[in-house]
Short mmCIF file of C-alpha atoms and ligand atoms in Angstrom, two decimals:
data_model
loop_
_atom_site.label_atom_id
_atom_site.label_comp_id
_atom_site.label_asym_id
_atom_site.label_seq_id
_atom_site.Cartn_x
_atom_site.Cartn_y
_atom_site.Cartn_z
CA UNK A 1 -8.15 -22.63 27.93
CA UNK A 2 -11.04 -20.35 27.00
CA UNK A 3 -9.93 -17.68 24.56
CA UNK A 4 -11.90 -14.41 24.21
CA UNK A 5 -14.30 -14.63 21.28
CA UNK A 6 -12.58 -12.58 18.56
CA UNK A 7 -14.37 -10.57 15.86
CA UNK A 8 -13.52 -12.17 12.53
CA UNK A 9 -12.77 -9.97 9.56
CA UNK A 10 -15.86 -11.31 7.72
CA UNK A 11 -18.07 -10.47 10.73
CA UNK A 12 -16.55 -6.98 10.83
CA UNK A 13 -17.12 -6.43 7.09
CA UNK A 14 -20.74 -7.59 7.29
CA UNK A 15 -21.43 -5.48 10.41
CA UNK A 16 -19.96 -2.40 8.67
CA UNK A 17 -22.11 -3.11 5.63
CA UNK A 18 -25.28 -3.02 7.77
CA UNK A 19 -24.46 0.59 8.75
CA UNK A 20 -25.17 1.53 5.10
CA UNK A 21 -28.84 0.78 4.38
CA UNK A 22 -28.31 0.99 0.60
CA UNK A 23 -25.33 -1.39 0.53
CA UNK A 24 -25.91 -4.44 -1.68
CA UNK A 25 -23.17 -6.57 -0.15
CA UNK A 26 -21.10 -6.62 -3.36
CA UNK A 27 -18.14 -4.81 -1.83
CA UNK A 28 -18.30 -7.09 1.22
CA UNK A 29 -18.21 -10.20 -1.00
CA UNK A 30 -15.34 -8.75 -3.01
CA UNK A 31 -13.30 -8.12 0.14
CA UNK A 32 -14.09 -11.55 1.58
CA UNK A 33 -12.87 -13.16 -1.65
CA UNK A 34 -9.70 -11.04 -1.56
CA UNK A 35 -9.08 -12.24 1.99
CA UNK A 36 -9.08 -15.85 0.76
CA UNK A 37 -6.44 -14.87 -1.81
CA UNK A 38 -4.44 -13.16 0.98
CA UNK A 39 -4.54 -16.28 3.14
CA UNK A 40 -3.37 -18.39 0.21
CA UNK A 41 -0.45 -16.03 -0.44
CA UNK A 42 0.38 -15.98 3.28
CA UNK A 43 0.57 -19.79 3.28
CA UNK A 44 2.94 -19.71 0.27
CA UNK A 45 5.12 -16.99 1.81
CA UNK A 46 5.34 -18.82 5.16
CA UNK A 47 6.73 -21.99 3.62
CA UNK A 48 8.86 -20.22 1.00
CA UNK A 49 12.20 -21.60 2.19
CA UNK A 50 10.84 -25.17 2.12
CA UNK A 51 9.44 -25.23 -1.39
CA UNK A 52 11.04 -24.24 -4.66
CA UNK A 53 9.54 -20.76 -4.77
CA UNK A 54 12.49 -18.53 -3.91
CA UNK A 55 14.55 -16.80 -6.59
CA UNK A 56 13.78 -15.40 -10.02
CA UNK A 57 11.01 -16.53 -12.34
CA UNK A 58 13.08 -15.63 -15.41
CA UNK A 59 10.49 -13.02 -16.48
CA UNK A 60 10.75 -9.23 -16.58
CA UNK A 61 7.73 -7.05 -15.80
CA UNK A 62 6.47 -3.87 -17.49
CA UNK A 63 8.74 -1.81 -15.21
CA UNK A 64 11.78 -3.69 -16.53
CA UNK A 65 12.24 -5.37 -13.14
CA UNK A 66 13.06 -9.06 -12.69
CA UNK A 67 9.98 -10.95 -11.51
CA UNK A 68 10.60 -13.27 -8.57
CA UNK A 69 8.81 -16.63 -8.48
CA UNK A 70 6.76 -15.56 -5.45
CA UNK A 71 5.75 -12.31 -7.23
CA UNK A 72 4.42 -14.47 -10.01
CA UNK A 73 2.65 -16.94 -7.68
CA UNK A 74 0.97 -14.13 -5.70
CA UNK A 75 -0.09 -12.40 -8.92
CA UNK A 76 -1.74 -15.58 -10.22
CA UNK A 77 -3.48 -16.31 -6.91
CA UNK A 78 -5.16 -12.87 -6.85
CA UNK A 79 -5.88 -12.69 -10.55
CA UNK A 80 -7.47 -16.15 -10.82
CA UNK A 81 -9.61 -15.82 -7.70
CA UNK A 82 -10.72 -12.25 -8.28
CA UNK A 83 -11.51 -12.74 -12.00
CA UNK A 84 -14.43 -14.95 -10.97
CA UNK A 85 -15.56 -13.16 -7.78
CA UNK A 86 -18.44 -11.60 -9.71
CA UNK A 87 -17.91 -8.05 -8.45
CA UNK A 88 -15.09 -6.77 -10.65
CA UNK A 89 -15.08 -5.51 -14.22
CA UNK A 90 -11.31 -5.15 -14.71
CA UNK A 91 -8.01 -5.35 -12.80
CA UNK A 92 -4.44 -4.08 -13.02
CA UNK A 93 -1.35 -5.52 -11.37
CA UNK A 94 2.23 -4.37 -10.94
CA UNK A 95 3.26 -7.53 -12.76
CA UNK A 96 1.14 -7.08 -15.92
CA UNK A 97 1.55 -4.51 -18.67
CA UNK A 98 -2.10 -4.38 -19.71
CA UNK A 99 -5.40 -4.46 -17.90
CA UNK A 100 -6.49 -7.89 -16.68
CA UNK A 101 -10.00 -8.83 -17.86
CA UNK A 102 -12.40 -10.70 -15.59
CA UNK A 103 -14.04 -14.02 -16.53
CA UNK A 104 -16.87 -13.77 -19.09
CA UNK A 105 -20.24 -13.64 -17.34
CA UNK A 106 -18.68 -12.66 -13.99
CA UNK A 107 -18.55 -8.89 -14.54
CA UNK A 108 -19.42 -6.59 -11.62
CA UNK A 109 -19.36 -2.95 -10.61
CA UNK A 110 -15.85 -2.46 -9.16
CA UNK A 111 -12.25 -2.35 -10.42
CA UNK A 112 -9.18 -3.62 -8.57
CA UNK A 113 -5.55 -2.42 -8.68
CA UNK A 114 -2.97 -4.49 -6.79
CA UNK A 115 0.67 -5.03 -6.09
CA UNK A 116 0.73 -8.79 -5.46
CA UNK A 117 3.97 -8.87 -3.50
CA UNK A 118 5.54 -5.57 -2.59
CA UNK A 119 9.13 -5.41 -1.36
CA UNK A 120 10.45 -7.98 -3.82
CA UNK A 121 14.07 -7.44 -2.86
CA UNK A 122 13.21 -8.77 0.61
CA UNK A 123 11.48 -11.97 -0.52
CA UNK A 124 14.50 -14.25 -0.44
CA UNK A 125 15.86 -13.00 2.88
CA UNK A 126 12.86 -13.53 5.16
CA UNK A 127 12.09 -9.84 5.66
CA UNK A 128 8.50 -8.55 5.76
CA UNK A 129 6.74 -8.14 2.43
CA UNK A 130 3.13 -7.30 1.57
CA UNK A 131 0.21 -7.15 -0.84
CA UNK A 132 -1.43 -3.77 -1.55
CA UNK A 133 -4.90 -3.27 -3.04
CA UNK A 134 -7.19 -0.47 -4.17
CA UNK A 135 -10.86 -0.73 -5.15
CA UNK A 136 -12.81 1.80 -7.24
CA UNK A 137 -16.38 1.88 -8.42
CA UNK A 138 -16.44 1.37 -12.21
CA UNK A 139 -17.31 4.32 -14.43
CA UNK A 140 -18.03 2.43 -17.67
CA UNK A 141 -21.38 0.69 -17.87
CA UNK A 142 -21.92 -3.05 -18.20
CA UNK A 143 -19.76 -5.90 -19.48
CA UNK A 144 -15.98 -5.92 -19.29
CA UNK A 145 -14.40 -2.75 -17.94
CA UNK A 146 -11.36 -0.94 -19.33
CA UNK A 147 -8.52 1.40 -18.30
CA UNK A 148 -11.00 4.18 -17.55
CA UNK A 149 -12.32 2.18 -14.60
CA UNK A 150 -8.83 2.20 -13.10
CA UNK A 151 -7.51 5.65 -13.99
CA UNK A 152 -9.49 7.34 -11.22
CA UNK A 153 -8.25 9.70 -8.49
CA UNK A 154 -7.35 8.06 -5.17
CA UNK A 155 -9.88 10.21 -3.31
CA UNK A 156 -12.61 8.15 -5.04
CA UNK A 157 -11.43 4.78 -3.69
CA UNK A 158 -14.20 2.78 -2.03
CA UNK A 159 -11.74 0.49 -0.24
CA UNK A 160 -7.99 0.19 0.09
CA UNK A 161 -5.57 -1.75 2.22
CA UNK A 162 -2.69 -4.15 2.52
CA UNK A 163 -1.71 -7.51 3.90
CA UNK A 164 1.66 -7.62 5.62
CA UNK A 165 3.48 -10.94 5.83
CA UNK A 166 5.61 -10.15 8.86
CA UNK A 167 6.20 -11.67 12.30
CA UNK A 168 2.49 -12.37 11.96
CA UNK A 169 0.25 -11.87 8.91
CA UNK A 170 -1.98 -8.82 9.25
CA UNK A 171 -4.58 -7.24 7.04
CA UNK A 172 -5.17 -3.50 7.38
CA UNK A 173 -7.89 -1.81 5.37
CA UNK A 174 -10.49 0.92 5.21
CA UNK A 175 -13.76 1.22 3.39
CA UNK A 176 -13.79 4.93 4.18
CA UNK A 177 -14.71 5.01 7.84
CA UNK A 178 -11.73 4.20 10.00
CA UNK A 179 -8.73 2.00 9.43
CA UNK A 180 -8.83 -1.42 11.05
CA UNK A 181 -6.22 -4.12 11.48
CA UNK A 182 -6.79 -7.87 11.64
CA UNK A 183 -4.24 -10.51 12.62
CA UNK A 184 -4.25 -13.97 11.08
CA UNK A 185 -4.42 -16.82 13.57
CA UNK A 186 -2.69 -19.48 11.45
CA UNK A 187 -3.95 -22.33 13.64
CA UNK A 188 -7.56 -21.39 12.74
CA UNK A 189 -6.95 -19.79 9.33
CA UNK A 190 -8.97 -16.73 10.30
CA UNK A 191 -8.20 -13.01 10.60
CA UNK A 192 -9.38 -11.48 13.90
CA UNK A 193 -9.80 -7.78 14.71
CA UNK A 194 -6.66 -6.86 16.64
CA UNK A 195 -6.22 -3.13 15.88
CA UNK A 196 -9.61 -1.36 15.75
CA UNK A 197 -9.73 2.23 14.52
CA UNK A 198 -6.00 2.82 14.06
CA UNK A 199 -4.92 6.46 14.46
CA UNK A 200 -1.52 7.53 13.21
CA UNK A 201 0.37 9.57 15.85
CA UNK A 202 0.44 13.25 14.77
CA UNK A 203 4.15 13.71 15.39
CA UNK A 204 6.78 11.06 15.15
CA UNK A 205 10.39 10.29 15.97
CA UNK A 206 11.08 8.14 12.91
CA UNK A 207 11.94 8.72 9.29
CA UNK A 208 12.17 6.08 6.55
CA UNK A 209 14.07 6.79 3.36
CA UNK A 210 16.76 5.14 1.26
CA UNK A 211 19.60 7.52 2.13
CA UNK A 212 21.88 5.83 -0.37
CA UNK A 213 20.21 8.00 -3.01
CA UNK A 214 20.84 11.34 -1.23
CA UNK A 215 22.94 12.66 -4.13
CA UNK A 216 19.98 12.29 -6.52
CA UNK A 217 17.52 14.38 -4.48
CA UNK A 218 16.65 18.05 -4.83
CA UNK A 219 18.32 20.57 -2.55
CA UNK A 220 15.04 21.03 -0.62
CA UNK A 221 14.70 17.30 0.12
CA UNK A 222 18.33 17.18 1.27
CA UNK A 223 17.80 20.15 3.59
CA UNK A 224 14.75 18.44 5.07
CA UNK A 225 16.82 15.32 5.79
CA UNK A 226 19.48 17.49 7.45
CA UNK A 227 16.73 18.99 9.63
CA UNK A 228 15.62 15.50 10.73
CA UNK A 229 19.15 14.76 11.85
CA UNK A 230 19.46 17.88 13.99
CA UNK A 231 18.74 17.70 17.70
CA UNK A 232 15.04 18.32 18.25
CA UNK A 233 14.46 21.20 20.72
CA UNK A 234 11.78 19.23 22.58
CA UNK A 235 13.65 15.93 22.97
CA UNK A 236 17.28 16.92 22.57
CA UNK A 237 17.67 14.05 20.07
CA UNK A 238 17.54 13.75 16.28
CA UNK A 239 14.85 11.66 14.58
CA UNK A 240 15.69 7.95 14.32
CA UNK A 241 16.07 6.33 10.90
CA UNK A 242 14.10 3.14 10.12
CA UNK A 243 14.13 1.77 6.55
CA UNK A 244 13.17 -1.78 5.67
CA UNK A 245 12.88 -1.34 1.90
CA UNK A 246 9.39 -2.90 1.85
CA UNK A 247 6.89 -0.09 1.50
CA UNK A 248 4.14 -2.04 3.27
CA UNK A 249 6.36 -2.79 6.25
CA UNK A 250 7.76 0.74 6.48
CA UNK A 251 4.26 2.21 6.17
CA UNK A 252 2.79 -0.24 8.70
CA UNK A 253 5.35 0.69 11.35
CA UNK A 254 4.78 4.39 10.73
CA UNK A 255 1.00 3.94 10.84
CA UNK A 256 1.16 2.30 14.26
CA UNK A 257 4.08 4.17 15.86
CA UNK A 258 4.13 7.40 13.85
CA UNK A 259 6.74 8.24 11.23
CA UNK A 260 7.40 9.75 7.84
CA UNK A 261 8.33 7.73 4.73
CA UNK A 262 9.92 9.40 1.72
CA UNK A 263 10.68 8.14 -1.77
CA UNK A 264 11.52 11.43 -3.50
CA UNK A 265 12.06 11.93 -7.21
CA UNK A 266 15.49 11.27 -8.60
CA UNK A 267 16.60 14.61 -10.07
CA UNK A 268 19.82 13.36 -11.64
CA UNK A 269 18.65 10.16 -13.31
CA UNK A 270 16.54 10.86 -16.41
CA UNK A 271 15.42 7.20 -16.41
CA UNK A 272 13.68 7.71 -13.03
CA UNK A 273 12.45 11.30 -13.17
CA UNK A 274 9.43 10.89 -10.90
CA UNK A 275 10.44 8.53 -8.14
CA UNK A 276 9.96 4.79 -8.00
CA UNK A 277 6.62 4.00 -6.43
CA UNK A 278 3.51 3.46 -8.51
CA UNK A 279 0.44 5.66 -8.05
CA UNK A 280 -2.42 3.20 -8.56
CA UNK A 281 -1.37 0.24 -6.43
CA UNK A 282 1.26 1.62 -4.03
CA UNK A 283 0.96 5.35 -3.30
CA UNK A 284 -2.77 5.86 -3.68
CA UNK A 285 -4.10 3.03 -1.46
CA UNK A 286 -1.60 3.82 1.29
CA UNK A 287 -2.46 7.54 1.02
CA UNK A 288 -6.13 6.62 1.49
CA UNK A 289 -5.27 4.69 4.67
CA UNK A 290 -2.95 7.44 5.94
CA UNK A 291 -5.64 10.12 5.54
CA UNK A 292 -8.34 7.96 7.13
CA UNK A 293 -6.00 7.39 10.10
CA UNK A 294 -5.21 11.11 10.50
CA UNK A 295 -1.97 11.20 8.46
CA UNK A 296 -1.14 12.76 5.08
CA UNK A 297 0.45 11.86 1.74
CA UNK A 298 1.94 14.30 -0.78
CA UNK A 299 4.38 14.34 -3.68
CA UNK A 300 7.74 16.08 -3.31
CA UNK A 301 6.23 19.12 -5.00
CA UNK A 302 3.38 19.33 -2.54
CA UNK A 303 0.49 17.73 -4.47
CA UNK A 304 -2.01 15.67 -2.49
CA UNK A 305 -1.48 12.07 -3.70
CA UNK A 306 -5.24 11.42 -3.56
CA UNK A 307 -5.96 14.32 -5.92
CA UNK A 308 -3.66 13.24 -8.76
CA UNK A 309 -5.55 12.24 -11.89
CA UNK A 310 -3.81 9.03 -13.05
CA UNK A 311 -2.69 8.96 -16.68
CA UNK A 312 -1.25 5.47 -16.90
CA UNK A 313 -1.66 2.15 -15.13
CA UNK A 314 1.96 2.07 -14.03
CA UNK A 315 2.52 5.78 -13.47
CA UNK A 316 5.15 6.56 -10.83
CA UNK A 317 5.00 9.35 -8.25
CA UNK A 318 7.37 10.80 -5.68
CA UNK A 319 5.85 9.86 -2.30
CA UNK A 320 6.01 11.49 1.11
CA UNK A 321 3.60 9.87 3.54
CA UNK A 322 3.13 9.70 7.27
CA UNK A 323 2.30 11.61 10.43
CA UNK A 324 0.47 14.85 9.70
CA UNK A 325 2.80 17.19 11.65
CA UNK A 326 5.88 15.74 9.97
CA UNK A 327 4.43 15.83 6.46
CA UNK A 328 3.53 19.48 7.18
CA UNK A 329 7.15 20.33 8.08
CA UNK A 330 8.41 18.41 5.01
CA UNK A 331 5.98 20.44 2.89
CA UNK A 332 7.49 23.70 4.17
CA UNK A 333 11.02 22.54 3.29
CA UNK A 334 9.89 21.33 -0.14
CA UNK A 335 8.27 24.70 -0.86
CA UNK A 336 11.54 26.40 0.09
CA UNK A 337 9.85 28.12 3.06
CA UNK A 338 12.36 26.80 5.62
P1 AHM B 1 8.56 -3.66 -5.70
O1 AHM B 1 7.06 -3.47 -5.78
O2 AHM B 1 9.16 -4.10 -6.99
O3 AHM B 1 8.96 -4.52 -4.55
O4 AHM B 1 9.22 -2.20 -5.46
C1 AHM B 1 8.72 -1.36 -4.48
C2 AHM B 1 9.63 -1.35 -3.28
C3 AHM B 1 8.95 -0.78 -2.06
O5 AHM B 1 8.40 -1.79 -1.26
C4 AHM B 1 10.07 -0.09 -1.33
O6 AHM B 1 9.60 1.01 -0.60
C5 AHM B 1 10.98 0.33 -2.44
O7 AHM B 1 10.71 -0.50 -3.54
C6 AHM B 1 12.42 0.19 -2.07
O8 AHM B 1 13.20 0.65 -3.12
P2 AHM B 1 14.76 0.92 -2.94
O9 AHM B 1 15.40 -0.42 -2.89
O10 AHM B 1 15.13 1.72 -4.13
O11 AHM B 1 14.96 1.69 -1.65
MG1 MG B 2 5.58 -2.77 -5.20
#
């Protein structure tokens, strides 16, 4: 059977690079190397039940969370490969307290923030998980980089994206112009363009939030949730709830079908005063994709996620992200205007 000739992700990256006459190809090489890491993680995730990689690693990360073995494996795969790619000066990962240096003599002009395996609680039960990444241009000059190359506003990202290990493995990313999705053909070991120029529907019928925490939210957030459960005048039905508990998977569904995801701040628990999700390698890269696809991302006090100046590698932010119309309505509730 003759299959249509698909556009590989490497072809797509190189073609996009040619649009920019001044591009050196460094970002393209960086992304191509990251794709190899993604394929390696995908292979590990796909055979997880067969090898001894499920369960806890026995370690605790900087966030005080138990590190699963697959978290640890994915972290090492990205860190080892990317440290020698020649285009990075420093990295940060959800699983490491301090910055991760690159290999001596392999320093380059970008920095990388990543969550190696997001949605850890779903690892052992065969539910979609993902890898999230964010690339910035370094601001220090020469040699090894430092924290300053990572503590940069999300609006300055030069590339961001995720890999979702779901019913198929997909990579979705943007280098600033458009958001494109590529599906891994495991029989060939290659990602092919399957979702060119993804646009997030303006208005949605879905909301994603962990409602178990309702009692910890502000009055305004609770009123917004009540609004979502009222009958919509146009459809005669309330919004539908969809929550997987893997940010990548919840975001991916909302990106394709439209939807709003919320992880508001916990107002009653002093240990979690600003929500759960991390700015540098969860909120900011997904906010970059949302905006490039026509959506929006704000905090629960109305700040644009991409305009927050990061103060720490593992800083947390309340996150509201999704279809532009719905984020707009949420914003009005959060400001007490409705
Ligand atoms: P993780 O990076 O340790 O997996 O934590 C982040 C995950 C997100 O994928 C998801 O949106 C959220 O935590 C779910 O948290 P909760 O179980 O509190 O609803
Ligand atoms: Mg995470």
